[in-house]
Amino acid sequence: SSAQTEQLNDLVSQQREVSFLVLNTEKYKDQIDVSQDQISEYFDNNKSNFIEGRKVQVDFVELSLDNIDQQTNPDNETLRELYIENEELYTNPEQRRAQHILLAEEDNAIAILKEINEGANFSELARIHSKDITTNDKGGDLGFFERGFMVPEFDEAVFDMNIGDISEIVKSAYGYHIIKLNEVQPATLQSFEEVVEQLLALHKKNVNQKALYELQEELGNLAYEESIDVVSDQLDLKLQTSDFFSEFSTEYEEVFVSTAFSDIVLNDGENSDVIELSKDRFIVMNLADQQPERQKVLDEVEDQIVDILRNLGAKQLIDELAQTISSSLTSGDYAQ
């Protein structure tokens, strides 16, 4: 009804001014004194909160692409074949040069598009009306850009236009665009001579990658049959030892931790399978040592308990202070 509409409009335009206080425990923690008896009592009543979970230590070898440096000397024919197989790597993508007028309101965009279609100067209208402050003083010129550089709606429109075309109104998250396509630079393939150094690097990488996967297979076979130190010697890989860590550790990769606590490593005492840490990094591990779950002693956690008790005390203090302030405001006794 009209009455409800009027009430809604009043609510939408309503503004309120609010005063408030923020009471933070950090500000009051230093005011809280904690005695040794309180510390001991809290520890005795909450020992289950101060249990350190079991930890393990593992020996491991790591095989990675960074460790491999095969000597290569490819001939010209090999490099040319590589060039043909990987033309897309050495192709400069098509680029387009456009200008645009950005409007906040669709009605304004419709009116300006009509002016353009009737012969008005696009650049001049962009200078006067475009909301894109980075390009309006240049007549809306965006320079050259490749596919995928602009927002999707804009990108789709530009790469479906012919030189000289004026788009329909294109809506994006930024507003309403009118676009003019001015120039197209087609995709160009760099010459073999221009990219020969890149081809040499690519060939070397491919050779090293192949060697990596061959060694990965050998690593798996050796780890299945031999001890971790023999694996290290046979493949000339450094035998490393981790720090002690729990199954909730973030010090190592998640797959590293989960493998260390797997049955085959933790319970059976065997070498792990070959584990992929990333595309070009692989490890095999074996249990070196373990520490069982244990109850921490008071000396280890005393500082932690002091902080907890000060937080609790500060919270109680500000709860009481907040209640006092609230009561004073409610009673109108602002002087307090």
mmCIF file of C-alpha atoms in Angstrom:
data_model
loop_
_atom_site.group_PDB
_atom_site.id
_atom_site.type_symbol
_atom_site.label_atom_id
_atom_site.label_comp_id
_atom_site.label_asym_id
_atom_site.label_seq_id
_atom_site.Cartn_x
_atom_site.Cartn_y
_atom_site.Cartn_z
ATOM 1 C CA SER A 1 0.000 0.000 0.000
ATOM 2 C CA SER A 2 1.029 3.624 -0.307
ATOM 3 C CA ALA A 3 1.305 3.876 3.495
ATOM 4 C CA GLN A 4 3.663 0.880 3.622
ATOM 5 C CA THR A 5 5.691 2.307 0.749
ATOM 6 C CA GLU A 6 6.036 5.600 2.610
ATOM 7 C CA GLN A 7 7.116 3.799 5.791
ATOM 8 C CA LEU A 8 9.670 1.769 3.824
ATOM 9 C CA ASN A 9 11.085 4.892 2.188
ATOM 10 C CA ASP A 10 11.403 6.520 5.630
ATOM 11 C CA LEU A 11 13.312 3.494 6.936
ATOM 12 C CA VAL A 12 15.633 3.354 3.907
ATOM 13 C CA SER A 13 16.624 7.001 4.312
ATOM 14 C CA GLN A 14 16.886 6.832 8.106
ATOM 15 C CA GLN A 15 20.291 7.427 9.691
ATOM 16 C CA ARG A 16 21.406 6.855 13.292
ATOM 17 C CA GLU A 17 24.359 8.099 15.288
ATOM 18 C CA VAL A 18 25.737 5.638 17.821
ATOM 19 C CA SER A 19 28.349 5.997 20.563
ATOM 20 C CA PHE A 20 30.024 2.886 21.908
ATOM 21 C CA LEU A 21 32.870 1.634 24.074
ATOM 22 C CA VAL A 22 35.157 -1.294 23.298
ATOM 23 C CA LEU A 23 36.591 -3.238 26.227
ATOM 24 C CA ASN A 24 39.458 -5.527 25.238
ATOM 25 C CA THR A 25 41.055 -8.157 27.480
ATOM 26 C CA GLU A 26 44.541 -7.280 26.179
ATOM 27 C CA LYS A 27 44.297 -3.852 27.814
ATOM 28 C CA TYR A 28 43.580 -5.340 31.256
ATOM 29 C CA LYS A 29 45.748 -8.491 31.332
ATOM 30 C CA ASP A 30 48.662 -6.692 33.010
ATOM 31 C CA GLN A 31 46.369 -5.760 35.903
ATOM 32 C CA ILE A 32 45.782 -9.418 36.764
ATOM 33 C CA ASP A 33 48.142 -11.001 39.318
ATOM 34 C CA VAL A 34 48.542 -14.775 39.165
ATOM 35 C CA SER A 35 49.890 -16.755 42.115
ATOM 36 C CA GLN A 36 51.888 -19.971 42.013
ATOM 37 C CA ASP A 37 49.023 -21.762 43.793
ATOM 38 C CA GLN A 38 46.605 -20.701 41.042
ATOM 39 C CA ILE A 39 49.026 -21.968 38.386
ATOM 40 C CA SER A 40 49.438 -25.335 40.101
ATOM 41 C CA GLU A 41 45.696 -25.711 40.675
ATOM 42 C CA TYR A 42 44.888 -24.942 37.032
ATOM 43 C CA PHE A 43 47.509 -27.430 35.847
ATOM 44 C CA ASP A 44 46.222 -30.191 38.173
ATOM 45 C CA ASN A 45 42.639 -29.630 36.999
ATOM 46 C CA ASN A 46 43.488 -29.468 33.282
ATOM 47 C CA LYS A 47 46.302 -31.942 32.746
ATOM 48 C CA SER A 48 44.538 -33.451 29.738
ATOM 49 C CA ASN A 49 45.020 -30.130 27.925
ATOM 50 C CA PHE A 50 48.789 -30.404 28.259
ATOM 51 C CA ILE A 51 49.522 -33.728 26.616
ATOM 52 C CA GLU A 52 52.084 -33.847 23.836
ATOM 53 C CA GLY A 53 51.116 -36.296 21.097
ATOM 54 C CA ARG A 54 53.456 -38.925 19.736
ATOM 55 C CA LYS A 55 56.213 -37.743 17.430
ATOM 56 C CA VAL A 56 58.362 -39.414 14.827
ATOM 57 C CA GLN A 57 61.677 -38.800 13.160
ATOM 58 C CA VAL A 58 62.358 -40.174 9.686
ATOM 59 C CA ASP A 59 65.336 -40.765 7.437
ATOM 60 C CA PHE A 60 64.627 -39.930 3.805
ATOM 61 C CA VAL A 61 66.187 -39.447 0.392
ATOM 62 C CA GLU A 62 64.902 -36.904 -2.094
ATOM 63 C CA LEU A 63 65.064 -37.114 -5.883
ATOM 64 C CA SER A 64 64.334 -33.893 -7.748
ATOM 65 C CA LEU A 65 64.825 -32.321 -11.133
ATOM 66 C CA ASP A 66 67.209 -29.810 -9.526
ATOM 67 C CA ASN A 67 69.634 -32.679 -8.777
ATOM 68 C CA ILE A 68 69.848 -33.796 -12.408
ATOM 69 C CA ASP A 69 72.112 -32.162 -14.944
ATOM 70 C CA GLN A 70 72.471 -34.349 -18.022
ATOM 71 C CA GLN A 71 74.963 -33.228 -20.642
ATOM 72 C CA THR A 72 73.223 -32.505 -23.954
ATOM 73 C CA ASN A 73 74.434 -31.502 -27.390
ATOM 74 C CA PRO A 74 71.417 -31.635 -29.722
ATOM 75 C CA ASP A 75 71.975 -31.254 -33.463
ATOM 76 C CA ASN A 76 70.135 -28.732 -35.618
ATOM 77 C CA GLU A 77 67.621 -31.290 -36.865
ATOM 78 C CA THR A 78 66.608 -32.227 -33.318
ATOM 79 C CA LEU A 79 66.077 -28.596 -32.384
ATOM 80 C CA ARG A 80 64.007 -27.935 -35.529
ATOM 81 C CA GLU A 81 61.758 -30.889 -34.708
ATOM 82 C CA LEU A 82 61.348 -29.511 -31.204
ATOM 83 C CA TYR A 83 60.532 -26.091 -32.700
ATOM 84 C CA ILE A 84 57.770 -27.565 -34.877
ATOM 85 C CA GLU A 85 56.329 -29.613 -31.999
ATOM 86 C CA ASN A 86 56.150 -26.548 -29.741
ATOM 87 C CA GLU A 87 55.180 -23.744 -32.108
ATOM 88 C CA GLU A 88 52.544 -22.490 -29.648
ATOM 89 C CA LEU A 89 55.323 -21.656 -27.159
ATOM 90 C CA TYR A 90 56.960 -19.300 -29.621
ATOM 91 C CA THR A 91 53.851 -17.669 -31.071
ATOM 92 C CA ASN A 92 53.038 -14.086 -30.168
ATOM 93 C CA PRO A 93 49.249 -14.046 -29.712
ATOM 94 C CA GLU A 94 46.914 -11.832 -31.681
ATOM 95 C CA GLN A 95 46.498 -8.365 -30.201
ATOM 96 C CA ARG A 96 43.756 -5.811 -30.739
ATOM 97 C CA ARG A 97 43.629 -2.071 -30.224
ATOM 98 C CA ALA A 98 40.339 -0.567 -29.161
ATOM 99 C CA GLN A 99 38.850 2.455 -27.497
ATOM 100 C CA HIS A 100 35.787 2.582 -25.298
ATOM 101 C CA ILE A 101 33.342 4.827 -23.531
ATOM 102 C CA LEU A 102 32.337 3.680 -20.059
ATOM 103 C CA LEU A 103 28.997 4.837 -18.611
ATOM 104 C CA ALA A 104 27.423 4.201 -15.237
ATOM 105 C CA GLU A 105 23.802 4.279 -16.512
ATOM 106 C CA GLU A 106 22.378 2.250 -19.387
ATOM 107 C CA ASP A 107 20.118 5.114 -20.511
ATOM 108 C CA ASN A 108 23.170 7.353 -20.960
ATOM 109 C CA ALA A 109 24.940 4.608 -22.918
ATOM 110 C CA ILE A 110 21.920 4.228 -25.239
ATOM 111 C CA ALA A 111 21.835 7.975 -25.887
ATOM 112 C CA ILE A 112 25.566 8.232 -26.606
ATOM 113 C CA LEU A 113 25.540 5.167 -28.861
ATOM 114 C CA LYS A 114 22.777 6.846 -30.866
ATOM 115 C CA GLU A 115 24.963 9.955 -31.252
ATOM 116 C CA ILE A 116 27.872 7.822 -32.470
ATOM 117 C CA ASN A 117 25.705 6.001 -34.997
ATOM 118 C CA GLU A 118 24.510 9.384 -36.267
ATOM 119 C CA GLY A 119 28.110 10.444 -36.926
ATOM 120 C CA ALA A 120 29.369 12.000 -33.685
ATOM 121 C CA ASN A 121 33.106 11.765 -32.962
ATOM 122 C CA PHE A 122 33.818 8.701 -30.766
ATOM 123 C CA SER A 123 37.012 10.101 -29.226
ATOM 124 C CA GLU A 124 35.417 13.403 -28.329
ATOM 125 C CA LEU A 125 32.445 11.708 -26.681
ATOM 126 C CA ALA A 126 34.858 9.489 -24.717
ATOM 127 C CA ARG A 127 36.714 12.569 -23.441
ATOM 128 C CA ILE A 128 33.473 14.202 -22.303
ATOM 129 C CA HIS A 129 31.428 11.281 -20.995
ATOM 130 C CA SER A 130 33.582 8.226 -20.210
ATOM 131 C CA LYS A 131 33.860 7.288 -16.541
ATOM 132 C CA ASP A 132 37.177 5.494 -17.156
ATOM 133 C CA ILE A 133 39.533 8.152 -15.808
ATOM 134 C CA THR A 134 42.588 6.204 -16.996
ATOM 135 C CA THR A 135 41.633 6.506 -20.689
ATOM 136 C CA ASN A 136 39.057 9.278 -21.130
ATOM 137 C CA ASP A 137 41.692 11.984 -21.715
ATOM 138 C CA LYS A 138 43.053 9.781 -24.560
ATOM 139 C CA GLY A 139 39.678 9.441 -26.216
ATOM 140 C CA GLY A 140 39.093 6.063 -24.538
ATOM 141 C CA ASP A 141 42.153 4.453 -26.204
ATOM 142 C CA LEU A 142 43.053 1.174 -24.456
ATOM 143 C CA GLY A 143 46.131 0.418 -26.561
ATOM 144 C CA PHE A 144 46.931 -3.120 -27.726
ATOM 145 C CA PHE A 145 45.875 -6.112 -25.611
ATOM 146 C CA GLU A 146 45.556 -9.847 -26.137
ATOM 147 C CA ARG A 147 42.664 -12.201 -25.533
ATOM 148 C CA GLY A 148 41.911 -12.759 -21.861
ATOM 149 C CA PHE A 149 43.308 -9.414 -20.705
ATOM 150 C CA MET A 150 39.945 -7.660 -20.311
ATOM 151 C CA VAL A 151 36.857 -8.690 -18.329
ATOM 152 C CA PRO A 152 35.025 -11.578 -20.082
ATOM 153 C CA GLU A 153 32.082 -9.591 -21.498
ATOM 154 C CA PHE A 154 34.383 -6.927 -22.928
ATOM 155 C CA ASP A 155 36.872 -9.505 -24.195
ATOM 156 C CA GLU A 156 34.198 -11.531 -25.998
ATOM 157 C CA ALA A 157 32.825 -8.442 -27.733
ATOM 158 C CA VAL A 158 36.185 -7.067 -28.884
ATOM 159 C CA PHE A 159 37.431 -10.375 -30.347
ATOM 160 C CA ASP A 160 34.173 -10.813 -32.277
ATOM 161 C CA MET A 161 34.450 -7.420 -34.025
ATOM 162 C CA ASN A 162 35.964 -6.260 -37.298
ATOM 163 C CA ILE A 163 38.204 -3.199 -37.647
ATOM 164 C CA GLY A 164 36.097 -0.050 -37.551
ATOM 165 C CA ASP A 165 33.095 -1.731 -35.898
ATOM 166 C CA ILE A 166 31.180 -0.028 -33.094
ATOM 167 C CA SER A 167 29.773 -2.480 -30.571
ATOM 168 C CA GLU A 168 26.338 -2.610 -29.079
ATOM 169 C CA ILE A 169 26.213 -1.694 -25.399
ATOM 170 C CA VAL A 170 28.299 -4.179 -23.392
ATOM 171 C CA LYS A 171 27.528 -4.569 -19.694
ATOM 172 C CA SER A 172 30.278 -5.584 -17.267
ATOM 173 C CA ALA A 173 30.968 -5.265 -13.571
ATOM 174 C CA TYR A 174 32.370 -1.783 -14.277
ATOM 175 C CA GLY A 175 29.295 -0.396 -16.044
ATOM 176 C CA TYR A 176 28.163 -0.024 -19.658
ATOM 177 C CA HIS A 177 30.740 0.029 -22.465
ATOM 178 C CA ILE A 178 30.604 1.244 -26.038
ATOM 179 C CA ILE A 179 33.595 -0.173 -27.913
ATOM 180 C CA LYS A 180 35.308 0.718 -31.168
ATOM 181 C CA LEU A 181 37.875 -1.654 -32.701
ATOM 182 C CA ASN A 182 40.681 0.259 -34.442
ATOM 183 C CA GLU A 183 43.494 -2.189 -35.242
ATOM 184 C CA VAL A 184 44.389 -5.893 -35.232
ATOM 185 C CA GLN A 185 47.883 -7.364 -34.969
ATOM 186 C CA PRO A 186 47.649 -11.029 -36.064
ATOM 187 C CA ALA A 187 49.458 -13.796 -34.214
ATOM 188 C CA THR A 188 53.064 -14.182 -35.343
ATOM 189 C CA LEU A 189 55.447 -17.111 -35.008
ATOM 190 C CA GLN A 190 58.970 -16.218 -33.903
ATOM 191 C CA SER A 191 61.652 -17.526 -36.226
ATOM 192 C CA PHE A 192 63.772 -20.562 -35.387
ATOM 193 C CA GLU A 193 66.845 -18.359 -35.117
ATOM 194 C CA GLU A 194 65.128 -16.055 -32.617
ATOM 195 C CA VAL A 195 64.301 -18.884 -30.206
ATOM 196 C CA VAL A 196 67.241 -21.246 -30.606
ATOM 197 C CA GLU A 197 68.513 -20.541 -27.059
ATOM 198 C CA GLN A 198 65.073 -21.284 -25.655
ATOM 199 C CA LEU A 199 64.974 -24.514 -27.656
ATOM 200 C CA LEU A 200 68.321 -25.575 -26.207
ATOM 201 C CA ALA A 201 66.961 -24.955 -22.686
ATOM 202 C CA LEU A 202 63.753 -26.862 -23.495
ATOM 203 C CA HIS A 203 65.696 -29.809 -24.898
ATOM 204 C CA LYS A 204 67.877 -29.940 -21.782
ATOM 205 C CA LYS A 205 64.816 -29.816 -19.556
ATOM 206 C CA ASN A 206 63.181 -32.663 -21.506
ATOM 207 C CA VAL A 207 66.321 -34.798 -21.220
ATOM 208 C CA ASN A 208 66.578 -34.124 -17.483
ATOM 209 C CA GLN A 209 62.864 -34.861 -17.050
ATOM 210 C CA LYS A 210 63.248 -38.221 -18.801
ATOM 211 C CA ALA A 211 66.252 -39.062 -16.619
ATOM 212 C CA LEU A 212 64.251 -38.082 -13.526
ATOM 213 C CA TYR A 213 61.434 -40.506 -14.298
ATOM 214 C CA GLU A 214 63.890 -43.297 -15.068
ATOM 215 C CA LEU A 215 65.588 -42.689 -11.713
ATOM 216 C CA GLN A 216 62.194 -42.531 -10.019
ATOM 217 C CA GLU A 217 61.454 -46.058 -11.227
ATOM 218 C CA GLU A 218 64.881 -47.221 -10.069
ATOM 219 C CA LEU A 219 64.308 -45.514 -6.704
ATOM 220 C CA GLY A 220 61.046 -47.420 -6.248
ATOM 221 C CA ASN A 221 62.651 -50.768 -7.077
ATOM 222 C CA LEU A 222 65.621 -50.230 -4.761
ATOM 223 C CA ALA A 223 63.447 -48.959 -1.907
ATOM 224 C CA TYR A 224 61.368 -52.122 -2.122
ATOM 225 C CA GLU A 225 64.445 -54.379 -1.800
ATOM 226 C CA GLU A 226 67.119 -52.461 0.112
ATOM 227 C CA SER A 227 67.555 -50.370 3.253
ATOM 228 C CA ILE A 228 67.329 -46.591 3.037
ATOM 229 C CA ASP A 229 71.104 -46.118 3.431
ATOM 230 C CA VAL A 230 71.783 -48.535 0.560
ATOM 231 C CA VAL A 231 69.270 -46.634 -1.576
ATOM 232 C CA SER A 232 71.147 -43.443 -0.736
ATOM 233 C CA ASP A 233 74.515 -44.951 -1.713
ATOM 234 C CA GLN A 234 73.288 -46.639 -4.889
ATOM 235 C CA LEU A 235 71.638 -43.537 -6.316
ATOM 236 C CA ASP A 236 74.093 -41.039 -4.837
ATOM 237 C CA LEU A 237 71.300 -39.270 -2.975
ATOM 238 C CA LYS A 238 71.918 -37.481 0.314
ATOM 239 C CA LEU A 239 70.456 -39.343 3.307
ATOM 240 C CA GLN A 240 68.563 -36.748 5.339
ATOM 241 C CA THR A 241 66.982 -36.936 8.781
ATOM 242 C CA SER A 242 63.948 -34.909 9.802
ATOM 243 C CA ASP A 243 63.311 -33.241 13.135
ATOM 244 C CA PHE A 244 60.792 -34.914 15.429
ATOM 245 C CA PHE A 245 57.271 -33.952 14.359
ATOM 246 C CA SER A 246 53.683 -34.850 15.230
ATOM 247 C CA GLU A 247 50.937 -36.021 12.876
ATOM 248 C CA PHE A 248 49.496 -32.493 13.025
ATOM 249 C CA SER A 249 52.761 -30.816 12.047
ATOM 250 C CA THR A 250 52.822 -28.051 9.450
ATOM 251 C CA GLU A 251 56.630 -28.041 9.308
ATOM 252 C CA TYR A 252 56.604 -30.556 6.449
ATOM 253 C CA GLU A 253 54.311 -31.154 3.468
ATOM 254 C CA GLU A 254 51.022 -32.850 4.296
ATOM 255 C CA VAL A 255 51.855 -35.961 2.254
ATOM 256 C CA PHE A 256 55.268 -36.156 3.986
ATOM 257 C CA VAL A 257 53.596 -36.191 7.416
ATOM 258 C CA SER A 258 50.839 -38.636 6.477
ATOM 259 C CA THR A 259 53.396 -41.053 4.981
ATOM 260 C CA ALA A 260 55.516 -40.921 8.138
ATOM 261 C CA PHE A 261 52.483 -41.977 10.189
ATOM 262 C CA SER A 262 51.319 -44.649 7.725
ATOM 263 C CA ASP A 263 51.272 -48.312 8.762
ATOM 264 C CA ILE A 264 54.085 -49.319 6.413
ATOM 265 C CA VAL A 265 56.499 -46.773 7.928
ATOM 266 C CA LEU A 266 55.341 -46.398 11.525
ATOM 267 C CA ASN A 267 54.180 -49.911 12.357
ATOM 268 C CA ASP A 268 55.926 -52.203 9.848
ATOM 269 C CA GLY A 269 59.262 -50.358 9.822
ATOM 270 C CA GLU A 270 59.527 -50.639 6.041
ATOM 271 C CA ASN A 271 60.605 -48.084 3.474
ATOM 272 C CA SER A 272 57.725 -46.050 2.120
ATOM 273 C CA ASP A 273 56.666 -46.156 -1.495
ATOM 274 C CA VAL A 274 58.005 -43.376 -3.703
ATOM 275 C CA ILE A 275 56.071 -40.281 -2.609
ATOM 276 C CA GLU A 276 55.507 -37.329 -4.949
ATOM 277 C CA LEU A 277 55.945 -34.048 -3.073
ATOM 278 C CA SER A 278 55.466 -32.008 -6.235
ATOM 279 C CA LYS A 279 55.713 -32.517 -9.986
ATOM 280 C CA ASP A 280 59.491 -32.854 -9.962
ATOM 281 C CA ARG A 281 60.232 -33.925 -6.346
ATOM 282 C CA PHE A 282 60.047 -37.478 -4.999
ATOM 283 C CA ILE A 283 61.072 -39.038 -1.692
ATOM 284 C CA VAL A 284 61.377 -42.388 0.054
ATOM 285 C CA MET A 285 61.429 -42.453 3.850
ATOM 286 C CA ASN A 286 62.015 -44.857 6.705
ATOM 287 C CA LEU A 287 61.299 -44.510 10.431
ATOM 288 C CA ALA A 288 64.387 -43.366 12.359
ATOM 289 C CA ASP A 289 62.934 -42.872 15.841
ATOM 290 C CA GLN A 290 59.695 -42.110 17.653
ATOM 291 C CA GLN A 291 58.549 -40.520 20.904
ATOM 292 C CA PRO A 292 55.359 -41.806 22.574
ATOM 293 C CA GLU A 293 52.568 -39.556 23.783
ATOM 294 C CA ARG A 294 53.535 -37.939 27.106
ATOM 295 C CA GLN A 295 52.178 -35.701 29.825
ATOM 296 C CA LYS A 296 53.954 -32.351 29.902
ATOM 297 C CA VAL A 297 55.303 -31.195 33.251
ATOM 298 C CA LEU A 298 54.304 -27.920 34.883
ATOM 299 C CA ASP A 299 57.602 -26.166 34.111
ATOM 300 C CA GLU A 300 57.001 -26.621 30.366
ATOM 301 C CA VAL A 301 53.561 -25.027 30.372
ATOM 302 C CA GLU A 302 53.755 -22.502 33.212
ATOM 303 C CA ASP A 303 53.986 -19.454 30.910
ATOM 304 C CA GLN A 304 51.039 -20.748 28.875
ATOM 305 C CA ILE A 305 48.946 -21.188 32.040
ATOM 306 C CA VAL A 306 49.835 -17.702 33.292
ATOM 307 C CA ASP A 307 48.592 -16.255 29.995
ATOM 308 C CA ILE A 308 45.362 -18.286 30.216
ATOM 309 C CA LEU A 309 44.682 -17.161 33.798
ATOM 310 C CA ARG A 310 45.391 -13.530 32.973
ATOM 311 C CA ASN A 311 42.986 -13.738 30.048
ATOM 312 C CA LEU A 312 40.302 -15.254 32.258
ATOM 313 C CA GLY A 313 40.887 -12.633 34.936
ATOM 314 C CA ALA A 314 40.798 -9.799 32.403
ATOM 315 C CA LYS A 315 37.571 -11.129 30.914
ATOM 316 C CA GLN A 316 35.954 -11.231 34.359
ATOM 317 C CA LEU A 317 37.192 -7.698 35.033
ATOM 318 C CA ILE A 318 35.743 -6.230 31.823
ATOM 319 C CA ASP A 319 32.479 -8.153 32.315
ATOM 320 C CA GLU A 320 32.105 -6.428 35.699
ATOM 321 C CA LEU A 321 33.176 -3.074 34.223
ATOM 322 C CA ALA A 322 30.699 -3.429 31.349
ATOM 323 C CA GLN A 323 27.901 -4.203 33.802
ATOM 324 C CA THR A 324 28.803 -1.108 35.851
ATOM 325 C CA ILE A 325 28.812 1.118 32.764
ATOM 326 C CA SER A 326 25.517 -0.342 31.535
ATOM 327 C CA SER A 327 23.856 0.200 34.917
ATOM 328 C CA SER A 328 25.103 3.797 35.055
ATOM 329 C CA LEU A 329 23.757 4.568 31.585
ATOM 330 C CA THR A 330 20.427 2.889 32.322
ATOM 331 C CA SER A 331 19.983 4.870 35.537
ATOM 332 C CA GLY A 332 21.075 8.102 33.855
ATOM 333 C CA ASP A 333 24.020 8.487 36.213
ATOM 334 C CA TYR A 334 26.457 9.544 33.464
ATOM 335 C CA ALA A 335 28.966 11.043 35.897
ATOM 336 C CA GLN A 336 30.113 7.541 36.840
#
